[in-house]
Tab-separated table of C-alpha atoms and ligand atoms in Angstrom:
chain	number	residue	atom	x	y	z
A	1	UNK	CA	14.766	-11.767	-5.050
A	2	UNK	CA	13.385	-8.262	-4.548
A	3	UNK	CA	13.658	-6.380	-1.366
A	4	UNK	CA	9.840	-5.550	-0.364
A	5	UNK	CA	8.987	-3.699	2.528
A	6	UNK	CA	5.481	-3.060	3.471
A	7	UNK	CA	3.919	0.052	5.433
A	8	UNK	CA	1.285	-0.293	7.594
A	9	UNK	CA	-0.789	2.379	8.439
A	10	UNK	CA	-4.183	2.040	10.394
A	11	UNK	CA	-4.886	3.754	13.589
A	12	UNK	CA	-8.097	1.723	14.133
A	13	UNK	CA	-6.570	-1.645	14.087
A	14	UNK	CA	-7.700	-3.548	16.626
A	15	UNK	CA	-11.560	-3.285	14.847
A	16	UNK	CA	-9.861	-3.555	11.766
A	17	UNK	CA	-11.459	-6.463	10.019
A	18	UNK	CA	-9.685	-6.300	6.936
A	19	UNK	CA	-6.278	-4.889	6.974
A	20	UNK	CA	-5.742	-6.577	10.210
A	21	UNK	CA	-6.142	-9.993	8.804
A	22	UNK	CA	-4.237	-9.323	5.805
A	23	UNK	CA	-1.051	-7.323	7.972
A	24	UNK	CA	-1.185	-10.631	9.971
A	25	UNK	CA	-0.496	-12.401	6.632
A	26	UNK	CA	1.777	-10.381	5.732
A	27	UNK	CA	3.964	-10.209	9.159
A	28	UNK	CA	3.936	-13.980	8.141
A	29	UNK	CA	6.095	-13.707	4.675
A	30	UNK	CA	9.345	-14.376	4.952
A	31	UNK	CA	12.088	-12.943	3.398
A	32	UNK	CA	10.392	-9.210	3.534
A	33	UNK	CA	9.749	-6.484	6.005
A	34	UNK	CA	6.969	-5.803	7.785
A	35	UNK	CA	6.156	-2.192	9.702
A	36	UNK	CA	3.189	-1.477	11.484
A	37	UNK	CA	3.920	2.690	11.530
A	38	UNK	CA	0.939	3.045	13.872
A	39	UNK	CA	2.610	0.695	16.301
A	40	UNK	CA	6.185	1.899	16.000
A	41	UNK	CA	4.853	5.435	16.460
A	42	UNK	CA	2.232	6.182	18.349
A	43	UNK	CA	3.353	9.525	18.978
A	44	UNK	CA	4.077	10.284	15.532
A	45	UNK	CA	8.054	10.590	16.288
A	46	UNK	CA	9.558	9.044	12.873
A	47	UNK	CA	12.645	8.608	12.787
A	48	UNK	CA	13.473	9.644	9.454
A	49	UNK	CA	16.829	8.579	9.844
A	50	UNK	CA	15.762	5.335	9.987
A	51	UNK	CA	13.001	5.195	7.806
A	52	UNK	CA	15.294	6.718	5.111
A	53	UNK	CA	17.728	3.799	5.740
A	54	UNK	CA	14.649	1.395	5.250
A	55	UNK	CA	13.956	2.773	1.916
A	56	UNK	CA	17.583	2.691	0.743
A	57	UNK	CA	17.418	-1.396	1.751
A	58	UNK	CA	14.412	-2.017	-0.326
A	59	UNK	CA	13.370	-2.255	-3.691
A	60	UNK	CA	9.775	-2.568	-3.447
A	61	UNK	CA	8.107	-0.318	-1.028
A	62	UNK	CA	4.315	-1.318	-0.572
A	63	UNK	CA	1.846	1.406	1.587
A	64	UNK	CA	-1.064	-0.803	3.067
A	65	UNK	CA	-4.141	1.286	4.213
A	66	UNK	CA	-7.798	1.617	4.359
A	67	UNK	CA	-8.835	4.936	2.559
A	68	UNK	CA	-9.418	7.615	4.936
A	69	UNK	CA	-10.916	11.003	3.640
A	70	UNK	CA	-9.711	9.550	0.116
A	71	UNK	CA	-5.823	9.794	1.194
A	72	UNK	CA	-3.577	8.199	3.747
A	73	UNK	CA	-4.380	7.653	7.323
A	74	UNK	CA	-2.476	10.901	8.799
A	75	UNK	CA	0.691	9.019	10.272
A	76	UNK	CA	1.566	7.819	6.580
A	77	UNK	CA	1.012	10.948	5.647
A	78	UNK	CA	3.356	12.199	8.534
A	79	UNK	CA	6.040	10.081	7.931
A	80	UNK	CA	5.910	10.831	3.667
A	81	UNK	CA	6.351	14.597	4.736
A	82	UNK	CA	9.189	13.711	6.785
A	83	UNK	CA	10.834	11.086	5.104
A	84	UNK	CA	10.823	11.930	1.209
A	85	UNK	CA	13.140	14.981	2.153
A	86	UNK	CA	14.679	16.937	-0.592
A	87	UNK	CA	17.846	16.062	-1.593
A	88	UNK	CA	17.403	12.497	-0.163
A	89	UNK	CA	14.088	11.732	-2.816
A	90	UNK	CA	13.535	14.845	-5.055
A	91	UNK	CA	15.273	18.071	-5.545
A	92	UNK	CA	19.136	18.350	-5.962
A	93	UNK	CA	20.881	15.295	-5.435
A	94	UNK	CA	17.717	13.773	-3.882
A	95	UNK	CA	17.588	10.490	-6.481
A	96	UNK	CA	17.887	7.802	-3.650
A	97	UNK	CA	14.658	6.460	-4.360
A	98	UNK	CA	15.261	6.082	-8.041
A	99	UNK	CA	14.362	2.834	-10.144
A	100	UNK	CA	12.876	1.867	-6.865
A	101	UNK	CA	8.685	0.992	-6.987
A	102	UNK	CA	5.850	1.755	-5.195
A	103	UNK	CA	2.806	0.212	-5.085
A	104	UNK	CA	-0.282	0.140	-2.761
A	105	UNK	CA	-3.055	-2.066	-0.891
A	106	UNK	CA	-5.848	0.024	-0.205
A	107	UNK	CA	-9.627	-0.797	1.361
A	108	UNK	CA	-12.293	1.441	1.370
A	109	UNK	CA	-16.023	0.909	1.864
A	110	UNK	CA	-17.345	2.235	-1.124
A	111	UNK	CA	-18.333	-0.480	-3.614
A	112	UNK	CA	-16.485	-0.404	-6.866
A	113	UNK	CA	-20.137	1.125	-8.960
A	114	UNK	CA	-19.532	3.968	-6.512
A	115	UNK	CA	-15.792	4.918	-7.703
A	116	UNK	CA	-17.415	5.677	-11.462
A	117	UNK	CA	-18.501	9.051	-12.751
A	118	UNK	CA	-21.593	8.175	-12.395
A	119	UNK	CA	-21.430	6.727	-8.802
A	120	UNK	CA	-21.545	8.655	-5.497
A	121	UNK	CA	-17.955	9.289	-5.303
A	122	UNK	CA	-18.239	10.697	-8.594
A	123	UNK	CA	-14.316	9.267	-9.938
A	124	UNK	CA	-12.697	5.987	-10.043
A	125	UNK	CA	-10.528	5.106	-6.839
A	126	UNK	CA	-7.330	5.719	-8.926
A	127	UNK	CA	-7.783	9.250	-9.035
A	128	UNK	CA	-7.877	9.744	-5.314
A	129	UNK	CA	-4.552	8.047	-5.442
A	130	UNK	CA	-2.907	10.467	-7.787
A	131	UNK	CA	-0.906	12.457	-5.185
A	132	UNK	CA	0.933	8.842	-4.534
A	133	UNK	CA	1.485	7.999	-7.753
A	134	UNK	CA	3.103	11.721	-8.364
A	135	UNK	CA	5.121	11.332	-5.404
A	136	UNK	CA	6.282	8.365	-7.213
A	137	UNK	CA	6.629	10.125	-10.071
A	138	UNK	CA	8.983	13.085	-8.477
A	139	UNK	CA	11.337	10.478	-6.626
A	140	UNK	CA	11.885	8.576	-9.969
A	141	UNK	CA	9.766	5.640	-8.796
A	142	UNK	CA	8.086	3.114	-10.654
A	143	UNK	CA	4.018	3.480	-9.283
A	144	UNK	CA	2.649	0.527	-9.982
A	145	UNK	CA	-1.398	-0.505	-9.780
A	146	UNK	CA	-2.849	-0.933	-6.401
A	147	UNK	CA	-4.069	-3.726	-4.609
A	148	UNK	CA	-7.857	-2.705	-3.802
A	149	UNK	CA	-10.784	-4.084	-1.469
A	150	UNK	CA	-13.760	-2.169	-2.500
A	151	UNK	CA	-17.143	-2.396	-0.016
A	152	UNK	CA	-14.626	-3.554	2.725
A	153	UNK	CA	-17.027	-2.958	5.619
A	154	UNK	CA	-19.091	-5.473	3.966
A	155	UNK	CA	-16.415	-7.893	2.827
A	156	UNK	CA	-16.715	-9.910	6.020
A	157	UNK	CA	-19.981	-10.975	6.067
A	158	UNK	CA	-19.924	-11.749	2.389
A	159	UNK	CA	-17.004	-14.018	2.512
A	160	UNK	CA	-14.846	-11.704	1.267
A	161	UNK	CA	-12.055	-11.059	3.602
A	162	UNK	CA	-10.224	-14.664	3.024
A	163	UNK	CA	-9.531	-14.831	-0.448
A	164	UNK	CA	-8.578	-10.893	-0.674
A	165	UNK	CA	-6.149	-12.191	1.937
A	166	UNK	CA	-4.683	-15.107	0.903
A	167	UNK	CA	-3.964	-13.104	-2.693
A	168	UNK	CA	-2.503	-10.331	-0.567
A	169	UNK	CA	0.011	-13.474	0.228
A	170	UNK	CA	0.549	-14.700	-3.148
A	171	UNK	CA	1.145	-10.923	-4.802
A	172	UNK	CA	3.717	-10.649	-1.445
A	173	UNK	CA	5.094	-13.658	-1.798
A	174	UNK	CA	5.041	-13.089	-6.250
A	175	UNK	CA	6.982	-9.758	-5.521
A	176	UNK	CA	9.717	-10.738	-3.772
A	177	UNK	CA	10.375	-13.722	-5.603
A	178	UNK	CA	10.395	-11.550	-8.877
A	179	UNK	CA	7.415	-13.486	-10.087
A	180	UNK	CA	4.733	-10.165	-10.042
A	181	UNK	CA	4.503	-9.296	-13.970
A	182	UNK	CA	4.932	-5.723	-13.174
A	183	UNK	CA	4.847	-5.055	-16.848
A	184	UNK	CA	1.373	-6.960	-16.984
A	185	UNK	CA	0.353	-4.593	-14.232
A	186	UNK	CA	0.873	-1.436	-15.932
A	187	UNK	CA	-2.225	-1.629	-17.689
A	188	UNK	CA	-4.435	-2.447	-15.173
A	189	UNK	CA	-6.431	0.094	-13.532
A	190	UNK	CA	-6.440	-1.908	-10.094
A	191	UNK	CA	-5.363	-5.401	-8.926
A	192	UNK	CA	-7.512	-8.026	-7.341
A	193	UNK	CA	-7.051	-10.763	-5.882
A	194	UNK	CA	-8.879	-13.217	-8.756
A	195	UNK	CA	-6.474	-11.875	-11.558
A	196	UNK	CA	-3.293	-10.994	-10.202
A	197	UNK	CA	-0.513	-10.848	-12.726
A	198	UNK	CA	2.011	-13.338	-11.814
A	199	UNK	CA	4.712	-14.662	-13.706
A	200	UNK	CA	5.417	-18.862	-13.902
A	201	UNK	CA	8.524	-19.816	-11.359
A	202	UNK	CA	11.642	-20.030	-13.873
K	1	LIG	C1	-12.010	8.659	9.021
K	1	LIG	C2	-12.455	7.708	7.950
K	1	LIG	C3	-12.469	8.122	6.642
K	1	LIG	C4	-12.854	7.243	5.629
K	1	LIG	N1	-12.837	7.668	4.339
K	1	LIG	C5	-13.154	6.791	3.344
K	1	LIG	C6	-13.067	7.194	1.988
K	1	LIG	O1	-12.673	8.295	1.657
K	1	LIG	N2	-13.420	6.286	1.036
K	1	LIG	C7	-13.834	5.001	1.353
K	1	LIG	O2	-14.119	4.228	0.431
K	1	LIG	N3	-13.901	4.604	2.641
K	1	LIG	C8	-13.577	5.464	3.637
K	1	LIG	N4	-13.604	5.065	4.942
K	1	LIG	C9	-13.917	3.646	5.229
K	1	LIG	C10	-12.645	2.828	5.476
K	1	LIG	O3	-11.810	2.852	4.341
K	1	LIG	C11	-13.031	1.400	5.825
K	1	LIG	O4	-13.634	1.456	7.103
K	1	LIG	C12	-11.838	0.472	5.853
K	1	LIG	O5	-11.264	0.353	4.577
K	1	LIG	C13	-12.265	-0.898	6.318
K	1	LIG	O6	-11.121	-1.696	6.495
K	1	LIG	P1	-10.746	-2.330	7.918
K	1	LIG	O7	-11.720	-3.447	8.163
K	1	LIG	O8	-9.361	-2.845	7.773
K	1	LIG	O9	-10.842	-1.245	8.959
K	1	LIG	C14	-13.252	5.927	5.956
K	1	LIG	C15	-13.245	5.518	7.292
K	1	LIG	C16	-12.861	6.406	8.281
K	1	LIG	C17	-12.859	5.940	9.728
C-alpha cells in the first residue's frame, strides 16, 4: 500500500463544478488523506510544521487544482514556499522528500487544440507545469504525468464531469493500492481518464 495524500487547492469552490465533484470523490477513498488547503487555511497561516510532518507520512503526494494564470492557485503556491524549506527538501541535508512522488490533477478551460504550438496558448499544458516538475526534480522526487481536464468549463454540459471523476477514483484508489503503472506513466505526456495506466491486482 502506498501512502497518498492529496492537496486541494481552489479558492472558488463552492462554483467549482469540476474539482468539487472530484475532491468529494476523493474525501471518499479510504485508506488516503485528503486536505482541502483552502479550507484549513483561509488565512493563509500554514503550519509548516505540520505540513512538513504530512509529507514525511506519505509517499505519494498528489496537488489537485484548476490552472490559474498557468500555475497554482496562490495558497498552494504559499504553502510550497513555506513548506519545501531548505534543509528539510533541498539544500544541505534537506533530502526528506527523496524517492517520494509527485504527481498532479489539473483542470483548465482551454481545450486540449489550444495547449499546441499552434493553438492560442501557444505550448502544450506540460510546459506550464515545468516549475512543479523541477521542484520535484530539486527535492529528489519522482514527477510523474498529470491527471488533466482540458475545456473544463465546458465539461459539464457535455457529460464530461462524471467519467473524469469516477477515473480520478480508480487512479486514487490504483495508487494506493500500488496498482498505478508508474513506469507506464512516464511516457505519457498527460493522463486521462479513458487510458489510465493501471496495473492487474496481484
Ligand atoms: C484567475 C483564473 C485564472 C485562470 N487561468 C487559467 C489558465 O491559465 N489556463 C486555463 O486553461 N484555464 C484558466 N482558468 C480557468 C480555470 O482553470 C477553470 O475555471 C477551472 O479549471 C474549472 O474548474 P472548476 O469547475 O473546478 O472550477 C483560470 C480561471 C481563473 C478564475
Amino acid at each position: 500500500m502506498a501512502r497518498l495524500i492529496v492537496y486541494y487547492a481552489h479558492p472558488g469552490h463552492k462554483h467549482s463544478q469540476a474539482n468539487r465533484a472530484m475532491a468529494r470523490e476523493a474525501r471518499r477513498v479510504e485508506g488516503i488523506t485528503f486536505v482541502d488547503l483552502y479550507a484549513d487555511y483561509p488565512r493563509f497561516d500554514i503550519d509548516v510544521d505540520v505540513e512538513q510532518q504530512r509529507l514525511l507520512d506519505h509517499d505519494v503526494v498528489l496537488f489537485q487544482f484548476p490552472v490559474f494564470w498557468y500555475s497554482t492557485p496562490s495558497l498552494l503556491k504559499e504553502w510550497q514556499d513555506l513548506v519545501l524549506e531548505h534543509g528539510f527538501a533541498y539544500g544541505a541535508g534537506g533530502d526528506r522528500l527523496a524517492g517520494k512522488t509527485l504527481m498532479l490533477a489539473v483542470t483548465g478551460a482551454g481545450p486540449e487544440e489550444a495547449y499546441t504550438e499552434h493553438g492560442y496558448q501557444h505550448h502544450p499544458l506540460r510546459a506550464f507545469l515545468v516549475p512543479l516538475q523541477q521542484t520535484a526534480c530539486l527535492c529528489e522526487m519522482r514527477f510523474t504525468a498529470p491527471y488533466v481536464l482540458y475545456a473544463a468549463l465546458r465539461a459539464p454540459s457535455e457529460g464530461r464531469v462524471a467519467p473524469h471523476v469516477t477515473g480520478y477514483r480508480r487512479l486514487l484508489e490504483a495508487i494506493r493500492d500500488d496498482r498505478y503503472d508508474f513506469d507506464a506513466a512516464a511516457g505519457r505526456e498527460v493522463i486521462e481518464h479513458d487510458a489510465l495506466p493501471l496495473r492487474e491486482a496481484n
